[in-house]
PDB file of C-alpha atoms and ligand atoms in Angstrom:
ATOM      1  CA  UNK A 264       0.000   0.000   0.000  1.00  0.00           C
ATOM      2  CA  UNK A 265       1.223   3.765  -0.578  1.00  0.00           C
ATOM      3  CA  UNK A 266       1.388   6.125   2.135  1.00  0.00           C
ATOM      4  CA  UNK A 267      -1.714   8.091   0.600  1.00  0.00           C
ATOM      5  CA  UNK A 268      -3.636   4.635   0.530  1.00  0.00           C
ATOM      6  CA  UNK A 269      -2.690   4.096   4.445  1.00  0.00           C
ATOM      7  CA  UNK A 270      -3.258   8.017   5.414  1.00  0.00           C
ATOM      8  CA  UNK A 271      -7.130   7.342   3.542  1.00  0.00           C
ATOM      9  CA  UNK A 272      -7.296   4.026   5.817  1.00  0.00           C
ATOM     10  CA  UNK A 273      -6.754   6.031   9.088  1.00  0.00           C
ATOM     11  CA  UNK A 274      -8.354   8.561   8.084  1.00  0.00           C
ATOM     12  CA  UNK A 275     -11.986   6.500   7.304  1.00  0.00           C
ATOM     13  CA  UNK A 276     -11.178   4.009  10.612  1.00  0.00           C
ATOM     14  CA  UNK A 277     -10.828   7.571  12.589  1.00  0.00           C
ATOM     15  CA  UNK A 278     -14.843   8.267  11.687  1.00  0.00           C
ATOM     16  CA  UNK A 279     -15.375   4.913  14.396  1.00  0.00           C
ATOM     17  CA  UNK A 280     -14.769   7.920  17.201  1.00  0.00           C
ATOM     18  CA  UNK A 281     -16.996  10.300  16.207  1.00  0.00           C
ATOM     19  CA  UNK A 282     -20.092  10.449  18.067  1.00  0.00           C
ATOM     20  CA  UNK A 283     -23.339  11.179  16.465  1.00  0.00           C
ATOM     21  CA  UNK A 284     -25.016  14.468  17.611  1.00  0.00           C
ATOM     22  CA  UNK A 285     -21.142  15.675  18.617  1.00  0.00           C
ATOM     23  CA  UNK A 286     -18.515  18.518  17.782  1.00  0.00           C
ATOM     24  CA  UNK A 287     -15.517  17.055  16.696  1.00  0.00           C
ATOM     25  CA  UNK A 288     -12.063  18.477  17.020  1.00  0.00           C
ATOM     26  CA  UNK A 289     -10.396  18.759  13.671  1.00  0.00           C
ATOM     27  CA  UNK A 290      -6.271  18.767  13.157  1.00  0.00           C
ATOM     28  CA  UNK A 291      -4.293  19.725   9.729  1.00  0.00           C
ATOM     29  CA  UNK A 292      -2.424  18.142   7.420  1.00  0.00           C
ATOM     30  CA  UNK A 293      -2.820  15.373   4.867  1.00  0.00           C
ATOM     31  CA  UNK A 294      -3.620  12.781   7.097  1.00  0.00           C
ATOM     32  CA  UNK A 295      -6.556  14.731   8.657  1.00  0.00           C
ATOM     33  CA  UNK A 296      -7.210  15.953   5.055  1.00  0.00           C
ATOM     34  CA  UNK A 297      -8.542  12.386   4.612  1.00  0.00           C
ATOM     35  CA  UNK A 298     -10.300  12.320   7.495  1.00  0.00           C
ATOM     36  CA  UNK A 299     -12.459  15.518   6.650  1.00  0.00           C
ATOM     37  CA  UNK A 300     -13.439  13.994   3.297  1.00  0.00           C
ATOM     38  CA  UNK A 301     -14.123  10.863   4.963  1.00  0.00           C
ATOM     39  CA  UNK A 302     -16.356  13.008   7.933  1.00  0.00           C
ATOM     40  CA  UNK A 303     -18.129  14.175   5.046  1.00  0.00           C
ATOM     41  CA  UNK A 304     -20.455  11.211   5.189  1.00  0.00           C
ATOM     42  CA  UNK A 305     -21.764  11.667   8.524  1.00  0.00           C
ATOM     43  CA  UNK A 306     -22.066  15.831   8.042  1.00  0.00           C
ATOM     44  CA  UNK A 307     -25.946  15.449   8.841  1.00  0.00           C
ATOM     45  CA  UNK A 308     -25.616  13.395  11.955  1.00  0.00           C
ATOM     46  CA  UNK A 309     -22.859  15.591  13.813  1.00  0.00           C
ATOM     47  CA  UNK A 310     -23.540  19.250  14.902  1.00  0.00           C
ATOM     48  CA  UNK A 311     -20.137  19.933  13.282  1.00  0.00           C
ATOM     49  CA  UNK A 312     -16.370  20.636  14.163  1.00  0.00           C
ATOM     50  CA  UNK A 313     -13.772  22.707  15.932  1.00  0.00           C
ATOM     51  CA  UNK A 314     -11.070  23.223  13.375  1.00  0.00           C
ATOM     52  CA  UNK A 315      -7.507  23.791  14.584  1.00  0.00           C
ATOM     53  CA  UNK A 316      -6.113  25.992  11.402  1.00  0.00           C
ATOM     54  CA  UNK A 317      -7.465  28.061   8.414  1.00  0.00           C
ATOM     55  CA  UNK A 318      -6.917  25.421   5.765  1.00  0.00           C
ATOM     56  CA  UNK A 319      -9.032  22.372   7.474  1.00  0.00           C
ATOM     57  CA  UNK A 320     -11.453  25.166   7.928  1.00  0.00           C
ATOM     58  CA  UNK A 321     -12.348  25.750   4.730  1.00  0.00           C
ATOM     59  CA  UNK A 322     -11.823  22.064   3.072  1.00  0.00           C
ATOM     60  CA  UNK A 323     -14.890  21.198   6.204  1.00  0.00           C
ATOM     61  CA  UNK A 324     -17.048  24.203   5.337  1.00  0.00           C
ATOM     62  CA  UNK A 325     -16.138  23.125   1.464  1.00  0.00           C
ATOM     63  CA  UNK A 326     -17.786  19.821   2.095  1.00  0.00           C
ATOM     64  CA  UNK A 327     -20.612  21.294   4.007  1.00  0.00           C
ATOM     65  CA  UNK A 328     -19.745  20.687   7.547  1.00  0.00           C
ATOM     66  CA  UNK A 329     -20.051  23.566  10.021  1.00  0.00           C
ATOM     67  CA  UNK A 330     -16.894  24.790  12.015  1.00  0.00           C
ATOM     68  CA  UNK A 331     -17.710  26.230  15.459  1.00  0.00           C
ATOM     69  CA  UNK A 332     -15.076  28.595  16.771  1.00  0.00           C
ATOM     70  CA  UNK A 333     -13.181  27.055  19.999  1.00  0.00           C
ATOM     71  CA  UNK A 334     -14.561  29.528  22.301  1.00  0.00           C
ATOM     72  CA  UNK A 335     -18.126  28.214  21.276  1.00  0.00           C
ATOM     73  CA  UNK A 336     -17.165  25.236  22.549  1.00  0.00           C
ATOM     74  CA  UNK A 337     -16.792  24.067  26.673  1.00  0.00           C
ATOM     75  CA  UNK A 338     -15.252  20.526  26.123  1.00  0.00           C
ATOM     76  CA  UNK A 339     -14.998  18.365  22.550  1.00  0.00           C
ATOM     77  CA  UNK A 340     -15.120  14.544  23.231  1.00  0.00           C
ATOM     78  CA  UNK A 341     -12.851  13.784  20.640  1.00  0.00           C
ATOM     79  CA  UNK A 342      -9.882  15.586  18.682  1.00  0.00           C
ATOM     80  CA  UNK A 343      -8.305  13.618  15.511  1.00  0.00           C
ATOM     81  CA  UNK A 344      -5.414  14.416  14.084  1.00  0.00           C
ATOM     82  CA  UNK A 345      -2.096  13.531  12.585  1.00  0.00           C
ATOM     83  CA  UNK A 346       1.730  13.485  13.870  1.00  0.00           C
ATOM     84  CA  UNK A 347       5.298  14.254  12.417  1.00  0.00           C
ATOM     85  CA  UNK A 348       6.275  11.349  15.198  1.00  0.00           C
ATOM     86  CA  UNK A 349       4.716   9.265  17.491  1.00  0.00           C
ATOM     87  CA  UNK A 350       6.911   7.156  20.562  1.00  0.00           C
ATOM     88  CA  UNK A 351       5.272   3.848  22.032  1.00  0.00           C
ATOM     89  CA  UNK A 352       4.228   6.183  25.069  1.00  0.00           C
ATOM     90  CA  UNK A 353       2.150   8.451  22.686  1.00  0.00           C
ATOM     91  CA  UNK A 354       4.420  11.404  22.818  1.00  0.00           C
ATOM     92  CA  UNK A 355       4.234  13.607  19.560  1.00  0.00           C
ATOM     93  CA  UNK A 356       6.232  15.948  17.860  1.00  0.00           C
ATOM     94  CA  UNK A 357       3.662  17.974  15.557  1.00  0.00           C
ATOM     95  CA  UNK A 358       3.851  21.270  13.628  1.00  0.00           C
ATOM     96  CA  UNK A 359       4.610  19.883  10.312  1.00  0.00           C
ATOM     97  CA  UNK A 360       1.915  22.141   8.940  1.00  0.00           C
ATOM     98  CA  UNK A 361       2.806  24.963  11.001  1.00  0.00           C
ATOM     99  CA  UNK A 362      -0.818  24.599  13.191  1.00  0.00           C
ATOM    100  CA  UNK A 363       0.642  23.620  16.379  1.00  0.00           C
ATOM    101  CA  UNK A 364      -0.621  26.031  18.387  1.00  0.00           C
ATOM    102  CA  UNK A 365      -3.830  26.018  17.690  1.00  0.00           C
ATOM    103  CA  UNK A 366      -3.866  21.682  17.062  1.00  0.00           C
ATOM    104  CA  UNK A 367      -2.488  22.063  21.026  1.00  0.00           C
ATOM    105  CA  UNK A 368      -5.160  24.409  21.818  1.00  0.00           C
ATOM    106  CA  UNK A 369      -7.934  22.348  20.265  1.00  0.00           C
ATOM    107  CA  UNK A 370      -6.226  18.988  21.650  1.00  0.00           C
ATOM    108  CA  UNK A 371      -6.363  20.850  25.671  1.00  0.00           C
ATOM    109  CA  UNK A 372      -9.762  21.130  24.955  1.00  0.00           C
ATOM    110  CA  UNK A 373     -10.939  17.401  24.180  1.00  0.00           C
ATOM    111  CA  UNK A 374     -11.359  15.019  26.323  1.00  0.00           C
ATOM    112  CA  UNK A 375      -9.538  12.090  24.162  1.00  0.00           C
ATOM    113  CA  UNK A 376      -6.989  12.693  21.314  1.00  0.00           C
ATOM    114  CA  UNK A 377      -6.773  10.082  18.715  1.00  0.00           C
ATOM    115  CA  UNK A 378      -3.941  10.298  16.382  1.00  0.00           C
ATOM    116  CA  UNK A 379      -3.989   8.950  12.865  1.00  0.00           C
ATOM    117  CA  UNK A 380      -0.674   8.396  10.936  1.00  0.00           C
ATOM    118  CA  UNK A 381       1.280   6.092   8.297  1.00  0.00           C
ATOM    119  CA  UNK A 382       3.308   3.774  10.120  1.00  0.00           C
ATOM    120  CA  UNK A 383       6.592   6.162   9.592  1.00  0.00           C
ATOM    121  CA  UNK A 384       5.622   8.003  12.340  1.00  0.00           C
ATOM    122  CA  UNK A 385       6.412   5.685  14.564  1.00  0.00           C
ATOM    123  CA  UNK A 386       9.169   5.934  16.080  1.00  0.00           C
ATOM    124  CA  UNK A 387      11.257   4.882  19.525  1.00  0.00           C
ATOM    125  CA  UNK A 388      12.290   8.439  20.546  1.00  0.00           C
ATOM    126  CA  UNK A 389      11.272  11.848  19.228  1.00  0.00           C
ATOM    127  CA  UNK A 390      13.751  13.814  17.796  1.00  0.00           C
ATOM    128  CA  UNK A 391      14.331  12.568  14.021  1.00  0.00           C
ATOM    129  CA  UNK A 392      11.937  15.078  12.547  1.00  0.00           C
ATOM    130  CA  UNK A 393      12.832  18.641  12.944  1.00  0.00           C
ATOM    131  CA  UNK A 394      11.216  19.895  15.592  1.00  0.00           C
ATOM    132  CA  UNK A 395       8.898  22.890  15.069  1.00  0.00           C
ATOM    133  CA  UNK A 396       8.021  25.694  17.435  1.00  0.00           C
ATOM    134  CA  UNK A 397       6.305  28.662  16.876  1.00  0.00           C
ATOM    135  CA  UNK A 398       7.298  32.049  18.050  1.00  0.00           C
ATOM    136  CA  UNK A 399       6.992  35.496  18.223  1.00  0.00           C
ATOM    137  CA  UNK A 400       9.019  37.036  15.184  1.00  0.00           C
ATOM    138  CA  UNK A 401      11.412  39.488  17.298  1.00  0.00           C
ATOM    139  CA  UNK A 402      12.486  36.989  19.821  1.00  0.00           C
ATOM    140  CA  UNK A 403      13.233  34.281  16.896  1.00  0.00           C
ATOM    141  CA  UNK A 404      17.253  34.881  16.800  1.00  0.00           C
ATOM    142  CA  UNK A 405      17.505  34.771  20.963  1.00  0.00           C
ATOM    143  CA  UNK A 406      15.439  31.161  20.571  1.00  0.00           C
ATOM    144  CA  UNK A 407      17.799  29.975  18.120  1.00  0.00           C
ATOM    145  CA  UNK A 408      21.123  30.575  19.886  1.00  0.00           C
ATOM    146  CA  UNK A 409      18.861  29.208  22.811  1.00  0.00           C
ATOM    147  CA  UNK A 410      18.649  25.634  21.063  1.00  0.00           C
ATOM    148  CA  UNK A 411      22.161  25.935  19.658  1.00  0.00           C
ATOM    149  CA  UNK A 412      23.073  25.666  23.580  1.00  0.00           C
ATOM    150  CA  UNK A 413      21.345  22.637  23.834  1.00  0.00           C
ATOM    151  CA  UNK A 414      23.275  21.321  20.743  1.00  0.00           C
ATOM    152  CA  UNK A 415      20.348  21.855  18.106  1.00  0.00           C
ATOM    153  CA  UNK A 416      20.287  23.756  15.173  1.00  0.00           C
ATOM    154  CA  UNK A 417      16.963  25.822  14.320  1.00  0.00           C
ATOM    155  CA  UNK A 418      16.050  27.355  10.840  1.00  0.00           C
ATOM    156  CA  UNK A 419      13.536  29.846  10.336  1.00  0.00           C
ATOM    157  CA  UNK A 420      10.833  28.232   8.111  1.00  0.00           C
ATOM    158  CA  UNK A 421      10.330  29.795   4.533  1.00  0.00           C
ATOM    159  CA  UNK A 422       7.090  30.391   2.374  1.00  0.00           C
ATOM    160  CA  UNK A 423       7.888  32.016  -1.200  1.00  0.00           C
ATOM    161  CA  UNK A 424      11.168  33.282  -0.647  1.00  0.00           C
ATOM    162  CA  UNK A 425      10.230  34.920   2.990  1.00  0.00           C
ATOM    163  CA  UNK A 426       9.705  33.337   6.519  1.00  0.00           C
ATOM    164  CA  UNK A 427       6.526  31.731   6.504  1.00  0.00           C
ATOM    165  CA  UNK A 428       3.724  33.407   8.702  1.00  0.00           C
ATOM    166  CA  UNK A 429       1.295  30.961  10.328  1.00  0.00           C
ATOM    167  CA  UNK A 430      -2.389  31.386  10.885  1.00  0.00           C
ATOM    168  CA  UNK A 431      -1.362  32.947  14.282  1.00  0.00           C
ATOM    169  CA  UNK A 432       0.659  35.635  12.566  1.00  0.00           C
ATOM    170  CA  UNK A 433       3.967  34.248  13.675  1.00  0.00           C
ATOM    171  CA  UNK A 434       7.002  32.598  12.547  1.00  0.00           C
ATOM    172  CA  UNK A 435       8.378  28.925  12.515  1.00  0.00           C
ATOM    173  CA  UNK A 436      11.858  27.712  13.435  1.00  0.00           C
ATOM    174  CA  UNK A 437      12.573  24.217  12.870  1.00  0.00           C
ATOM    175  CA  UNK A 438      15.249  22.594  14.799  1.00  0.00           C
ATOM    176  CA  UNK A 439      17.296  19.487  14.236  1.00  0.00           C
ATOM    177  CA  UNK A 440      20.097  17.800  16.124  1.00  0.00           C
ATOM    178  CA  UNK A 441      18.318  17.578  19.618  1.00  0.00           C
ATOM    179  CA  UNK A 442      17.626  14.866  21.450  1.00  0.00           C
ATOM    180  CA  UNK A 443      13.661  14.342  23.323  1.00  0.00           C
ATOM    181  CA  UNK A 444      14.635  11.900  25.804  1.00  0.00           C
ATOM    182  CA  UNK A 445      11.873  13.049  28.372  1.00  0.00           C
ATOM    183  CA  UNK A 446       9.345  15.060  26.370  1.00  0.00           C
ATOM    184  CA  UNK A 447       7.256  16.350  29.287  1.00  0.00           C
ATOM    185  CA  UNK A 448      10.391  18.027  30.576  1.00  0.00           C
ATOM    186  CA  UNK A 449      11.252  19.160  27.410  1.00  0.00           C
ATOM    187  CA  UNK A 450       8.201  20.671  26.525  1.00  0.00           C
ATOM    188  CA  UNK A 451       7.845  22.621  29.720  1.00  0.00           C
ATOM    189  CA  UNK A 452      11.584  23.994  29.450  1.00  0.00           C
ATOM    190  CA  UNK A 453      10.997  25.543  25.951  1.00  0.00           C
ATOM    191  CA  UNK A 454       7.837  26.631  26.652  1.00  0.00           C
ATOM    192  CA  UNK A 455       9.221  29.051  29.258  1.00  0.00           C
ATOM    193  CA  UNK A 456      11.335  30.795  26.838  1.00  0.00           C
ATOM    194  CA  UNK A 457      10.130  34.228  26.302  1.00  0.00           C
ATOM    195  CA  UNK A 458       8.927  34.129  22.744  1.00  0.00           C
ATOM    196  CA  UNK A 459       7.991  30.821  22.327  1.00  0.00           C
ATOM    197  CA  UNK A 460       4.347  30.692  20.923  1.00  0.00           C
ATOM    198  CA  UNK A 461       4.574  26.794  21.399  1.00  0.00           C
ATOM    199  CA  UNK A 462       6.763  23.871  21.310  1.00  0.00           C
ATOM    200  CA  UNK A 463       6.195  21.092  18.460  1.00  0.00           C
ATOM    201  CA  UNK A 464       6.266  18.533  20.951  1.00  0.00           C
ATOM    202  CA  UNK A 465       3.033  17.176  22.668  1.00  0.00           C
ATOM    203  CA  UNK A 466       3.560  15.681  25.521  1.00  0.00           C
ATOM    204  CA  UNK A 467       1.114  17.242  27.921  1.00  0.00           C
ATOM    205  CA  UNK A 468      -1.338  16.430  25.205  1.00  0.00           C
ATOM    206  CA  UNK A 469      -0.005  13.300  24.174  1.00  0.00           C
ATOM    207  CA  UNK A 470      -2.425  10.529  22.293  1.00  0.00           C
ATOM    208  CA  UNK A 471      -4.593   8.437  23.910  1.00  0.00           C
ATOM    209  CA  UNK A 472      -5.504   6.255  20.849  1.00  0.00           C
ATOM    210  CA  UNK A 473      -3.129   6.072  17.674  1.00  0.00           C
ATOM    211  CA  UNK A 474      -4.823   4.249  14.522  1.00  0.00           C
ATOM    212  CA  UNK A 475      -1.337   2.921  12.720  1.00  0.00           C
ATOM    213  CA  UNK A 476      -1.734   2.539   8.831  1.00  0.00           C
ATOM    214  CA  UNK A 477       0.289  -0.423   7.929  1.00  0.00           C
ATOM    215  CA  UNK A 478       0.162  -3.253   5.045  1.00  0.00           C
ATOM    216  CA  UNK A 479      -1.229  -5.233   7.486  1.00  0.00           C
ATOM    217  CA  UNK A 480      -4.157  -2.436   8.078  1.00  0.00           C
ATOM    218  CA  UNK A 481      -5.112  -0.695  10.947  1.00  0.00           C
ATOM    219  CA  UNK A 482      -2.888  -1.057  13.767  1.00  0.00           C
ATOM    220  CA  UNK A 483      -4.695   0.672  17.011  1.00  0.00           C
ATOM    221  CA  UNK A 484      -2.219   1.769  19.919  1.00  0.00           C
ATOM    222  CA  UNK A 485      -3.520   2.215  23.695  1.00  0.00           C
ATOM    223  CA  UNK A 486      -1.647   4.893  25.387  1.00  0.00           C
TER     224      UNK A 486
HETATM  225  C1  5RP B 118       0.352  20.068  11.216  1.00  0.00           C
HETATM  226  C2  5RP B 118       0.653  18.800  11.907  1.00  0.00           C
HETATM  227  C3  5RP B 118       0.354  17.539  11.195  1.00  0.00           C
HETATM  228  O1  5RP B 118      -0.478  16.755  11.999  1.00  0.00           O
HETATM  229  C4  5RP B 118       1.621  16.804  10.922  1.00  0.00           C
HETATM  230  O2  5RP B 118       2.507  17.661  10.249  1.00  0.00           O
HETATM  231  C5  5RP B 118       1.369  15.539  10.091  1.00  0.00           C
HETATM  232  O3  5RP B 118       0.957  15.924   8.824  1.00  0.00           O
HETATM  233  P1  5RP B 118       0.691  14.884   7.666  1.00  0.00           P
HETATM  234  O4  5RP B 118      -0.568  14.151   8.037  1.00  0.00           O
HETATM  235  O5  5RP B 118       0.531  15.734   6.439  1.00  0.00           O
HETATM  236  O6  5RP B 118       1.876  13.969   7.583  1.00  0.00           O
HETATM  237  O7  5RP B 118       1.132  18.763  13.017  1.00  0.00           O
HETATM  238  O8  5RP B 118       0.791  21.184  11.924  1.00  0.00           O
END
């Protein structure tokens, strides 16, 4: 199987959480992509979705299922969406699609957060996939020499020749060359940093459920 043909398995087997009458919580990227096209057969029997960036906005309102700002919302029962990485304790690293903040946001605010990836993403310790973290624009070049102390190496992410701006209105640095070894740590040390918007990796909102596409089909890990 490709990894589009597993992404559209666990995106369809990710529909088995979604509760009729509910508001679902919506990720980005391709992954979740299929999911939303896959959500569009059961638009009449949810009330709709919390959507964590502009782009999964639209494709849901595209397909005719209504998007309900966050603060609309008290508590979603479920939040789906994808991973750059996933460890065996369901520690992520996300941001991929530069929508971490708001993904983290969305995931805070649901009670259960099932991930759905190709089996790539698994992996035994975060850190392959360079890390993303969103911050505010002035303190970017403080935040990189920051990492380069802890021995990484962060790159301000570029859109058409100029530093990408996320939905947010901020910018991305993307950091290689660290090692996660205890992500809850981790992601409250970074987080302190003046500047930082949010740190890539989810820890405090780690998975409960991932749905694993592999050639064997749907692999479902219990975190
Ligand atoms: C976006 C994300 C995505 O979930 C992550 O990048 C995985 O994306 P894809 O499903 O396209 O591989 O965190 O900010």
């Amino acid at each position: 199987m490709t990894q589009d043909e597993l992404k559209t398995l666990v995106g369809q087997a990710a529909l088995h959480y979604v509760e009729a009458g509910s508001i679902v919580g919506v990720g980005t990227g391709s992954t979740v992509n299929k999911f939303i096209d896959a959500l569009a057969s059961m638009k009449d029997s949810i009330k709709g979705a919390v959507s964590s960036s502009v782009a999964s906005t639209e494709r849901l309102q595209a397909l005719g299922i209504k998007v309900f700002d966050a603060t609309e919302v008290d508590e979603l029962g479920v939040y789906i969406d994808g991973a750059d990485e996933i460890d065996h304790a369901g520690y992520m690293v996300k941001g991929g699609g530069a929508a971490l903040t708001r993904e983290k946001i969305v995931a805070a605010q649901s009670r259960k957060f099932v991930c759905i990836a190709d089996e790539s993403k698994l992996v035994d310790a975060l850190g392959s996939f360079p890390l993303p973290v969103e911050v505010i624009p002035m303190a970017a070049k403080r935040i990189a020499r920051q990492f380069a102390a802890m021995g990484g190496t962060a790159v301000l992410r570029q859109k058409d020749g100029a530093p990408l701006v996320t939905d947010n209105g901020q910018h991305i640095l993307d950091v290689t060359g660290l090692k996660i070894a205890d992500p809850l740590a981790f992601e409250s040390q970074v987080n302190q940093w003046p500047g930082v918007v949010t740190v890539g990796v989810f820890a405090f909102q780690k998975a409960s459920v991932c749905l694993l596409g592999t050639a064997a089909g749907v692999k479902t890990l219990v975190f």
